PDB file of C-alpha atoms in Angstrom:
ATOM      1  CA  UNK A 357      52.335  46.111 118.025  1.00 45.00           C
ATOM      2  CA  UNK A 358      54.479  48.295 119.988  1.00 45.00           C
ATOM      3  CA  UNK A 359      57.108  45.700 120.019  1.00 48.00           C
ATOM      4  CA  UNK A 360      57.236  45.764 116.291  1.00 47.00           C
ATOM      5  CA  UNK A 361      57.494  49.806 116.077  1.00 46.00           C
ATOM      6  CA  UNK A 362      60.494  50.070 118.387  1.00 47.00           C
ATOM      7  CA  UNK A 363      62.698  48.289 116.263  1.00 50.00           C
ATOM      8  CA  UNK A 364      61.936  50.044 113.160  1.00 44.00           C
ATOM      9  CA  UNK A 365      61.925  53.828 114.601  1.00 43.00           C
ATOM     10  CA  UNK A 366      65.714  52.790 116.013  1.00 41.00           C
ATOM     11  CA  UNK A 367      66.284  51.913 112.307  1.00 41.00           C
ATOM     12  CA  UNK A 368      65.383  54.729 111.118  1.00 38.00           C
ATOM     13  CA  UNK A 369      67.151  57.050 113.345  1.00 39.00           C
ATOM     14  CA  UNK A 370      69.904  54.852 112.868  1.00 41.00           C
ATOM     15  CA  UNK A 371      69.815  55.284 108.993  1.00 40.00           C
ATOM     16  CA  UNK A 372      69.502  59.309 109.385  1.00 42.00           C
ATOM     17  CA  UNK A 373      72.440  59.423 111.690  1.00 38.00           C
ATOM     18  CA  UNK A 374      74.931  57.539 108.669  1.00 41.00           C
ATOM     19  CA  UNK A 375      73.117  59.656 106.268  1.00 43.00           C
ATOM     20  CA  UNK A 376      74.430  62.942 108.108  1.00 40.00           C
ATOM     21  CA  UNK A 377      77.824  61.151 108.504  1.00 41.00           C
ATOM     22  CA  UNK A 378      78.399  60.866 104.251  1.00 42.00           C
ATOM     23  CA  UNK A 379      76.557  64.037 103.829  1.00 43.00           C
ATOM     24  CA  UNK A 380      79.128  66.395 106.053  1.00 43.00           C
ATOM     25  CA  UNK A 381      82.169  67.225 104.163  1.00 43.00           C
ATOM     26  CA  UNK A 382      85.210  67.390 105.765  1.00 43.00           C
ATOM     27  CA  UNK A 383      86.430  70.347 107.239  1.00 45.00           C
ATOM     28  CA  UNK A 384      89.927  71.442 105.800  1.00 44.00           C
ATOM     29  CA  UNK A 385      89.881  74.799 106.341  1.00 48.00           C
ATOM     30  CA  UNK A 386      90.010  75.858 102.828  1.00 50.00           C
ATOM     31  CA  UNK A 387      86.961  77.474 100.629  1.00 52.00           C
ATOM     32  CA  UNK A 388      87.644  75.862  97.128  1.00 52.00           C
ATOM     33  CA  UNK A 389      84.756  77.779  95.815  1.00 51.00           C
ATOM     34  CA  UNK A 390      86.419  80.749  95.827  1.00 69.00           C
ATOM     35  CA  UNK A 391      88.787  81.985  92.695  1.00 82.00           C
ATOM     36  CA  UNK A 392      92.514  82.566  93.400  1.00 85.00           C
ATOM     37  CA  UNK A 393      93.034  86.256  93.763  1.00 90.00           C
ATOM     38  CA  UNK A 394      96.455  87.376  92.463  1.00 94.00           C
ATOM     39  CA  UNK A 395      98.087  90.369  93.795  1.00 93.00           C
ATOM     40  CA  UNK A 396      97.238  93.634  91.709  1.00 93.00           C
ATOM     41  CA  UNK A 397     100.467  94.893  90.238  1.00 96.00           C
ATOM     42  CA  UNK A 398     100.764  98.375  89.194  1.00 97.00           C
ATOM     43  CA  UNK A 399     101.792  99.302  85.766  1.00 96.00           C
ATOM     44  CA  UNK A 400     105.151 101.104  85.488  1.00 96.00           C
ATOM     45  CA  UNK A 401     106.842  99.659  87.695  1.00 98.00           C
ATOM     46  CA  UNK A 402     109.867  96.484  88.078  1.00 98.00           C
ATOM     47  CA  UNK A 403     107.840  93.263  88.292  1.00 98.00           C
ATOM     48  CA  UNK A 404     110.026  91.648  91.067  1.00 98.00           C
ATOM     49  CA  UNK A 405     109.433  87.987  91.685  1.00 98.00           C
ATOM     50  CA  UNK A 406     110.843  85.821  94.750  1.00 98.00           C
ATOM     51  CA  UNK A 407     111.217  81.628  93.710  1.00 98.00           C
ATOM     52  CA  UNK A 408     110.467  80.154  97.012  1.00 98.00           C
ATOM     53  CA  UNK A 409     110.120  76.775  97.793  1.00 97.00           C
ATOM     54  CA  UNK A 410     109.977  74.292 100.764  1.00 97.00           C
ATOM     55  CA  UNK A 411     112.490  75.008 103.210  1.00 97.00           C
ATOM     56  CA  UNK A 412     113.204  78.696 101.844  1.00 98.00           C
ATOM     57  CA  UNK A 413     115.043  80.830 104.640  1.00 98.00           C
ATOM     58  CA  UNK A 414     113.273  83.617 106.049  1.00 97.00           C
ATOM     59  CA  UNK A 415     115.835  86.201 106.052  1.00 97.00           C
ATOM     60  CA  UNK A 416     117.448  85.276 102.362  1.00 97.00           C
ATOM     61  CA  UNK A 417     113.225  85.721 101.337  1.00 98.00           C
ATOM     62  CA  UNK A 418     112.183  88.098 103.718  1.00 98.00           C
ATOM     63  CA  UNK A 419     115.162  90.866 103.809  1.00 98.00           C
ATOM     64  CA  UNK A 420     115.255  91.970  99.772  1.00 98.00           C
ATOM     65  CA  UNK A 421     111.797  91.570  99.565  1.00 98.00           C
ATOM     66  CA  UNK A 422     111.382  94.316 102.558  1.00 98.00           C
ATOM     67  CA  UNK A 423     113.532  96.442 100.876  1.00 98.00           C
ATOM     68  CA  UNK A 424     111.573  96.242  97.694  1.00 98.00           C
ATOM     69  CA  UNK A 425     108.873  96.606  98.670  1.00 98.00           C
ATOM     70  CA  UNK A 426     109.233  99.750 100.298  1.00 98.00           C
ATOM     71  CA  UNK A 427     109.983 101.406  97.122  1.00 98.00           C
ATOM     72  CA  UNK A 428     106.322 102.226  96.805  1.00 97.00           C
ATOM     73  CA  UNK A 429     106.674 104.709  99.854  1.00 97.00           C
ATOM     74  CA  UNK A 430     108.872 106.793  97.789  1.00 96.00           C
ATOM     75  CA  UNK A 431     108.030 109.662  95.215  1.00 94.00           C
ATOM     76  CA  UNK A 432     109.476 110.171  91.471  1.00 95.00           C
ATOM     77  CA  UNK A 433     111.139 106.821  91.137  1.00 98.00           C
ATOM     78  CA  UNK A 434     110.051 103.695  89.021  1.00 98.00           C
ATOM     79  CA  UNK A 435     108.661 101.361  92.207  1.00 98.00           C
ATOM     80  CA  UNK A 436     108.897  97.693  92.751  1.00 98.00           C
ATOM     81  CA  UNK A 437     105.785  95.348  92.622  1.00 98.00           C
ATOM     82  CA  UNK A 438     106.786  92.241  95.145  1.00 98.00           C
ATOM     83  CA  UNK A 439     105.319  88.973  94.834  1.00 98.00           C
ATOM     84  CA  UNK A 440     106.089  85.085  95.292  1.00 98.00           C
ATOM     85  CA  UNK A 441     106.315  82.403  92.858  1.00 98.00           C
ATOM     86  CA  UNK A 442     106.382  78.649  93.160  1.00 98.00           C
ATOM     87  CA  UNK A 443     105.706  75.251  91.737  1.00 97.00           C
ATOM     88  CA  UNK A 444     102.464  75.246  93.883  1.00 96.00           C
ATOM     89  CA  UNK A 445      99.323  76.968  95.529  1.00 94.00           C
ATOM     90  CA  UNK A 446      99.686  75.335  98.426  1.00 96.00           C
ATOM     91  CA  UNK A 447     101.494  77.020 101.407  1.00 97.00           C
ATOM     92  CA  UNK A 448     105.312  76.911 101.158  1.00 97.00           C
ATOM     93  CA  UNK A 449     106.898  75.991 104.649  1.00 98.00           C
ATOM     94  CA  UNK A 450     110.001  78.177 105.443  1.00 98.00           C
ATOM     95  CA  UNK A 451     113.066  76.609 107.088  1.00 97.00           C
ATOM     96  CA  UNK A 452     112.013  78.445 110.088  1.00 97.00           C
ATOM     97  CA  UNK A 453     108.368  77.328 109.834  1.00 97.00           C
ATOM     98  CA  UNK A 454     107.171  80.285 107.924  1.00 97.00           C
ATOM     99  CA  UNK A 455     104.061  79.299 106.073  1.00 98.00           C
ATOM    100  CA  UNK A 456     103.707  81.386 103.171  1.00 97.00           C
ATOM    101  CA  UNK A 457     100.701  81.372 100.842  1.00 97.00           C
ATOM    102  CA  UNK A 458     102.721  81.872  97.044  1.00 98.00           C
ATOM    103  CA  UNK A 459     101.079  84.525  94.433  1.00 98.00           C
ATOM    104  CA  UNK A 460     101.947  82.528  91.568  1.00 98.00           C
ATOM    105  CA  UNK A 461     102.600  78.624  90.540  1.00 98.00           C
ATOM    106  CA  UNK A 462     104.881  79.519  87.706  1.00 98.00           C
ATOM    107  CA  UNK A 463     103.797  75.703  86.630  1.00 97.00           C
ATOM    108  CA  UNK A 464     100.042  76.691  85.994  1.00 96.00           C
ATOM    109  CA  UNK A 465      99.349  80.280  86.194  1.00 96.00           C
ATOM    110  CA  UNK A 466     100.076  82.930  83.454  1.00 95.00           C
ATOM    111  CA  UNK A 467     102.466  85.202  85.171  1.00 96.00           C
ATOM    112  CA  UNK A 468     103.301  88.796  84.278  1.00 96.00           C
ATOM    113  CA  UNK A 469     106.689  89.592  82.773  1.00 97.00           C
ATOM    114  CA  UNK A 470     109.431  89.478  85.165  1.00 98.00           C
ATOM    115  CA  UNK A 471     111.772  92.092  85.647  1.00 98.00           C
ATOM    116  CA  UNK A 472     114.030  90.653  88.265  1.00 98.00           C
ATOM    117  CA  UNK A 473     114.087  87.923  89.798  1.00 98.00           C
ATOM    118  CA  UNK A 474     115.268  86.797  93.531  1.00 98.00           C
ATOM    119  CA  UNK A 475     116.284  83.536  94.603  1.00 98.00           C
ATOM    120  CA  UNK A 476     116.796  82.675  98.212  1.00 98.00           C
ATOM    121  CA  UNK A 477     118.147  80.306  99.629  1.00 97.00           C
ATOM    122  CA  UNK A 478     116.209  77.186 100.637  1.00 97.00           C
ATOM    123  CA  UNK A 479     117.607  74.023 102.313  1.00 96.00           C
ATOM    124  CA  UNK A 480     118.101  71.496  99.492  1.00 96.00           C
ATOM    125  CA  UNK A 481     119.680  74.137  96.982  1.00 96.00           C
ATOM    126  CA  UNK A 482     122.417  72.073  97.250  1.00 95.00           C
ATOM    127  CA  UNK A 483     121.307  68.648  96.788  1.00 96.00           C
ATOM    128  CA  UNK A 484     117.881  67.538  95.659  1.00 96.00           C
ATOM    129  CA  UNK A 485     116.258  71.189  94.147  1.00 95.00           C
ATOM    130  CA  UNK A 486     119.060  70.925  91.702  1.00 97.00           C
ATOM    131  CA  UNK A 487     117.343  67.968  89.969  1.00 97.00           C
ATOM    132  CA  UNK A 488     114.491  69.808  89.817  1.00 97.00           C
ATOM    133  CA  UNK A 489     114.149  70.589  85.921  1.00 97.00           C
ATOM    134  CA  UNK A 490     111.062  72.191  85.737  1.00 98.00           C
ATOM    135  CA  UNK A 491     112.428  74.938  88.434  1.00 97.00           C
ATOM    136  CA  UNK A 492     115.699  75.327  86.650  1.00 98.00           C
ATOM    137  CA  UNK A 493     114.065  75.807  83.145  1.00 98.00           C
ATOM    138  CA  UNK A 494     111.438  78.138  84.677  1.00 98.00           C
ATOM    139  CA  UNK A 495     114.813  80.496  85.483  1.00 98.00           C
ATOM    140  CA  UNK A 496     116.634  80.123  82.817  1.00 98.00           C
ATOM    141  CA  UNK A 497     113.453  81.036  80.960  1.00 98.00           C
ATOM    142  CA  UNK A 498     112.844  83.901  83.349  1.00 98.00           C
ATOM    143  CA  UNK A 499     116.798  84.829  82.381  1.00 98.00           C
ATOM    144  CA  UNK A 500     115.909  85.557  78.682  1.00 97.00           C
ATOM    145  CA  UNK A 501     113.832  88.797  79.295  1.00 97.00           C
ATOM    146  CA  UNK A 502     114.878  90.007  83.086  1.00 98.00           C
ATOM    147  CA  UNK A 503     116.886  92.502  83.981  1.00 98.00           C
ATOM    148  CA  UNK A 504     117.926  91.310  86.886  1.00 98.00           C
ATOM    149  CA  UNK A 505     118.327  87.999  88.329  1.00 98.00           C
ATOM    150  CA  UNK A 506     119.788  87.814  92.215  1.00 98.00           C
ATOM    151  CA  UNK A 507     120.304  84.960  94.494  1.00 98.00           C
ATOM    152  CA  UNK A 508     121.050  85.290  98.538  1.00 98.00           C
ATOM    153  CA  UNK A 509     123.598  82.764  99.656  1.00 97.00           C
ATOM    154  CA  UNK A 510     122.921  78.971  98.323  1.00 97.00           C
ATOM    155  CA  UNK A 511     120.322  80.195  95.630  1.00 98.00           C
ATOM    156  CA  UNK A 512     123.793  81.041  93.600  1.00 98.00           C
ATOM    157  CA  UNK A 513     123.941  77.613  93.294  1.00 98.00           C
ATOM    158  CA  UNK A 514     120.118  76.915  91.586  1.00 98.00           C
ATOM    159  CA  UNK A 515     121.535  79.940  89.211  1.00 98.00           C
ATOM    160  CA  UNK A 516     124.674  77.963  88.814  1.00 98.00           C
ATOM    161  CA  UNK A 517     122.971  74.287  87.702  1.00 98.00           C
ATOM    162  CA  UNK A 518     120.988  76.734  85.839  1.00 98.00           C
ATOM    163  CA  UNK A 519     123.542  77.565  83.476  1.00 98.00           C
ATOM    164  CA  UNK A 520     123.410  81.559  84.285  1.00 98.00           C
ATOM    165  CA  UNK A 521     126.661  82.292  86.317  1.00 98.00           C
ATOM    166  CA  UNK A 522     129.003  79.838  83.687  1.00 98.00           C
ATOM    167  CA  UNK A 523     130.504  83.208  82.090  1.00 97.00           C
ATOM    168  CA  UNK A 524     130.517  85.452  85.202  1.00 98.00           C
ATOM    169  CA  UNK A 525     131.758  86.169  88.438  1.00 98.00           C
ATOM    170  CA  UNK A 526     129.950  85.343  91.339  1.00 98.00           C
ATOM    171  CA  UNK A 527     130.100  84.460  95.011  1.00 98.00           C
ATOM    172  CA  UNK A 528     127.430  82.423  97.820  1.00 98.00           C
ATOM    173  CA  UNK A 529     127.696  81.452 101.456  1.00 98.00           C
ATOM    174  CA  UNK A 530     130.960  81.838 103.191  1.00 97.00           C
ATOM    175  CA  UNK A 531     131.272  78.450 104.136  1.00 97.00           C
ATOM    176  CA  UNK A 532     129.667  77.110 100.693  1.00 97.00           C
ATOM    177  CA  UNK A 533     132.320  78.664  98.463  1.00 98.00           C
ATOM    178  CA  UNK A 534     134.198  75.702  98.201  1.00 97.00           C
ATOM    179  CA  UNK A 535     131.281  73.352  97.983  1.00 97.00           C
ATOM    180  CA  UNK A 536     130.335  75.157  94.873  1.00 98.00           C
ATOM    181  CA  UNK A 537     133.920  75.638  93.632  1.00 98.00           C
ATOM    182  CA  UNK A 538     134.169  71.513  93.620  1.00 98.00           C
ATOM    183  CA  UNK A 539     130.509  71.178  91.920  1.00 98.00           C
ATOM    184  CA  UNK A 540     131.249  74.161  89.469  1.00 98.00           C
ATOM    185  CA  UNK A 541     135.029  74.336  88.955  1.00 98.00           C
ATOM    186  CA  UNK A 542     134.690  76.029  85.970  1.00 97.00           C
ATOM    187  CA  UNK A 543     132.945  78.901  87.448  1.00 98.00           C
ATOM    188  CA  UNK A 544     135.146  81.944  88.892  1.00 98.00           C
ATOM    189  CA  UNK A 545     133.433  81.996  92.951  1.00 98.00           C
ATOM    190  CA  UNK A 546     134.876  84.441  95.010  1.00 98.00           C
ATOM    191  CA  UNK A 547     135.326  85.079  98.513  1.00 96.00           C
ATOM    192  CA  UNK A 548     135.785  88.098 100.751  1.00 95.00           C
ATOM    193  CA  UNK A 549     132.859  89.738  99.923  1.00 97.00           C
ATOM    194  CA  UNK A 550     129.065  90.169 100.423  1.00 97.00           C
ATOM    195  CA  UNK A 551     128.110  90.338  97.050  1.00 98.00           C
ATOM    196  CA  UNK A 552     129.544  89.942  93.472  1.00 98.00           C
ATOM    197  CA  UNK A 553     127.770  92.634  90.804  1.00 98.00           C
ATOM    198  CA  UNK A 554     128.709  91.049  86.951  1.00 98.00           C
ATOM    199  CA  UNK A 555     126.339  91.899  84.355  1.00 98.00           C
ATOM    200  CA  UNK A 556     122.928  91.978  85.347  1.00 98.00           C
ATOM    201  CA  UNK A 557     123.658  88.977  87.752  1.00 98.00           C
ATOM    202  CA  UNK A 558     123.766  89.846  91.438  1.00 98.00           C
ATOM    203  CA  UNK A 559     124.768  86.962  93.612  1.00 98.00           C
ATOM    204  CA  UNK A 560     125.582  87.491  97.742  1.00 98.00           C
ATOM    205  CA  UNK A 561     126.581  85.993 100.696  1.00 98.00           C
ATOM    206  CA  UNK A 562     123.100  85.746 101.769  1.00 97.00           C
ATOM    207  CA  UNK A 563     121.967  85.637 105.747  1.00 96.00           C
ATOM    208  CA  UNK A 564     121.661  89.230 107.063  1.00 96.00           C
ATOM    209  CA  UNK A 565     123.446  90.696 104.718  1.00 96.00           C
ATOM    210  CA  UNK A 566     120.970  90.244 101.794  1.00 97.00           C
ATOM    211  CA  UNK A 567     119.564  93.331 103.131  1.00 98.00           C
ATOM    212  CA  UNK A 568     123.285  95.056 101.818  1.00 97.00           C
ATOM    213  CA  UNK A 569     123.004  93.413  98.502  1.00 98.00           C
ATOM    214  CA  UNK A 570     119.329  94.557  97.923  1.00 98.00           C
ATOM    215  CA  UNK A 571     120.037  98.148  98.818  1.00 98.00           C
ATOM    216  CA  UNK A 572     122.935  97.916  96.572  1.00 98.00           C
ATOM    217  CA  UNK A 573     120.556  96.953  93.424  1.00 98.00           C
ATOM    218  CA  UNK A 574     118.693  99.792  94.710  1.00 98.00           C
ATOM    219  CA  UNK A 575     121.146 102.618  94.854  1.00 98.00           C
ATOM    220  CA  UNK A 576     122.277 101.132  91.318  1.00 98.00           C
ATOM    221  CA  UNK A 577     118.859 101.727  89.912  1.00 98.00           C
ATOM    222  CA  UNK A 578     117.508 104.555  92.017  1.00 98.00           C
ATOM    223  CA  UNK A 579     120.498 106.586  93.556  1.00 98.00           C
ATOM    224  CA  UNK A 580     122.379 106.986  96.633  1.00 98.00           C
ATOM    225  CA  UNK A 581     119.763 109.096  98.065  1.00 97.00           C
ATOM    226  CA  UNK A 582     117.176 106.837  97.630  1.00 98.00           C
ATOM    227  CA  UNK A 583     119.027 103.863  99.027  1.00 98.00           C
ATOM    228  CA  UNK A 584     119.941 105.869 102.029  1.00 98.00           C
ATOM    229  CA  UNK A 585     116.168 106.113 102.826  1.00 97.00           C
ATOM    230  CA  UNK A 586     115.382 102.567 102.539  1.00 98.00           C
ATOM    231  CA  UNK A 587     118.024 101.329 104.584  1.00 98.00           C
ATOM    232  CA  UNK A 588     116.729 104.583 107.018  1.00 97.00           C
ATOM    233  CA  UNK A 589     113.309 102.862 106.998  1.00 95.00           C
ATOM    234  CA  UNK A 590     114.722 100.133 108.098  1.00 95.00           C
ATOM    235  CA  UNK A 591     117.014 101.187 110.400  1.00 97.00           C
ATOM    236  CA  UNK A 592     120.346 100.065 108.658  1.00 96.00           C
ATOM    237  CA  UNK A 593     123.508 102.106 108.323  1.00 95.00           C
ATOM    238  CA  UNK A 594     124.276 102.283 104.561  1.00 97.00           C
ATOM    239  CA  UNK A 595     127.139 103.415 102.810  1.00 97.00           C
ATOM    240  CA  UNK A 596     128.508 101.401  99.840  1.00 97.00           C
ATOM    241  CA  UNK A 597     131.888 102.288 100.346  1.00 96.00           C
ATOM    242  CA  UNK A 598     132.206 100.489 103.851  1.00 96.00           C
ATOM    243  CA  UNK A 599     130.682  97.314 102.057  1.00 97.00           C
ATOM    244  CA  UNK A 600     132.901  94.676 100.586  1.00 97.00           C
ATOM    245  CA  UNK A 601     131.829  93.973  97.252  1.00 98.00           C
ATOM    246  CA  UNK A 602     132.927  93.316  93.598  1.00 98.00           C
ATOM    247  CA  UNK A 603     131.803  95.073  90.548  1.00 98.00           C
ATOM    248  CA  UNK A 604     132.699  93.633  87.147  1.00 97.00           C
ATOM    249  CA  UNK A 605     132.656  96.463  84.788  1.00 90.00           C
TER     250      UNK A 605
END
């Protein structure tokens, strides 16, 4: 008799450990119980969103949207609500190896009027994010009711296969310019300066000096006084006039 109970007790211990096995969910770090929070945005102010993507650089993302985003320390202006939008909810890898969690997948989610819109540069904005039709008709649809649209070095060129920059003046990476010039040689590219101002397209060299272009959008809307104490905040010397740059009046 006892010989015949071993065998079945193993069995059954057996059959309780594979049970636990198919029971156990993995473990992927994620709570998809949960409901996606969105960022609270404030009324009365610029909606300001930033298109990242795979491969996005940190400073072309990171630089305008600091200086945005300190707009909300200061009193009597219209402020800046900052957030991210992209083609997913999953986190966006930076060149750099950022991980960024986006706000918004402008593919899905209902997303609040944009006022302006920032494009950084990411690594394939010259190849294969340029075949990407759903991004470039989320801009252009973005274009019909912003104020502003900006780019920071190669995102000049998502606005160009966009269609946006075919009747205006605009400039990108130093060492891009001609790149663009051969893909877009109808389009009038400059070089020489840090950023190109034409209409309510502001396009700019990108790298650290996307922090120049963003102050300048700021001063435009805000004043020189208030543009002073953002770049202050951040410790950057700011005066316009010692900036290369091209308005289009």
């Amino acid at each position: 008799m006892k010989h015949a109970i071993l065998p079945l007790t193993i069995l059954f211990l057996l059959l309780g450990c594979n049970d636990s096995t198919k029971e156990k969910p993995l473990d992927n770090g994620r709570d998809d119980s949960k409901t996606k929070e969105f960022p609270k945005l404030e009324p009365n102010r610029y909606n300001v969103a930033f298109l990242i993507m795979d491969g996005v650089y940190n400073t072309e993302l990171t630089a305008p949207f600091d200086i945005f985003q300190h707009t909300v320390f200061r009193d009597s202006i219209k402020a800046m609500n900052v957030f991210t939008v992209a083609n997913t909810e999953e986190p966006i890898t930076s060149f750099e190896g950022m991980r960024i969690l986006p706000d918004f997948n402008y593919v899905k989610d209902s997303l609040p009027k944009i006022d302006i819109l920032v494009v950084p540069s990411a690594q394939h904005h010259l190849d294969t994010d340029l075949e990407d039709e759903v991004m470039l008709d989320f801009v252009r649809k973005v274009d019909k009711e912003a104020q502003y649209i900006t780019s920071h070095c190669d995102g000049a060129f998502v606005l160009a296969k966009a269609g946006l920059l075919d009747d205006v003046v605009s400039t990108t990476f130093p060492s891009d310019i001609d790149q663009m010039r051969d893909m877009f040689p109808k389009l009038d590219i400059r070089k020489d300066v840090l950023f190109v101002h034409d209409g309510k397209y502001i396009t700019s060299a990108g790298g650290a000096k996307s922090f120049e272009a963003a102050l300048y959008l700021s001063e435009h809307l805000y004043g020189k006084d208030i543009a002073e104490s953002l770049a202050k905040g951040l410790v950057i010397d700011w005066d316009l006039k010692n900036v290369p740059h091209l308005k289009i009046e």
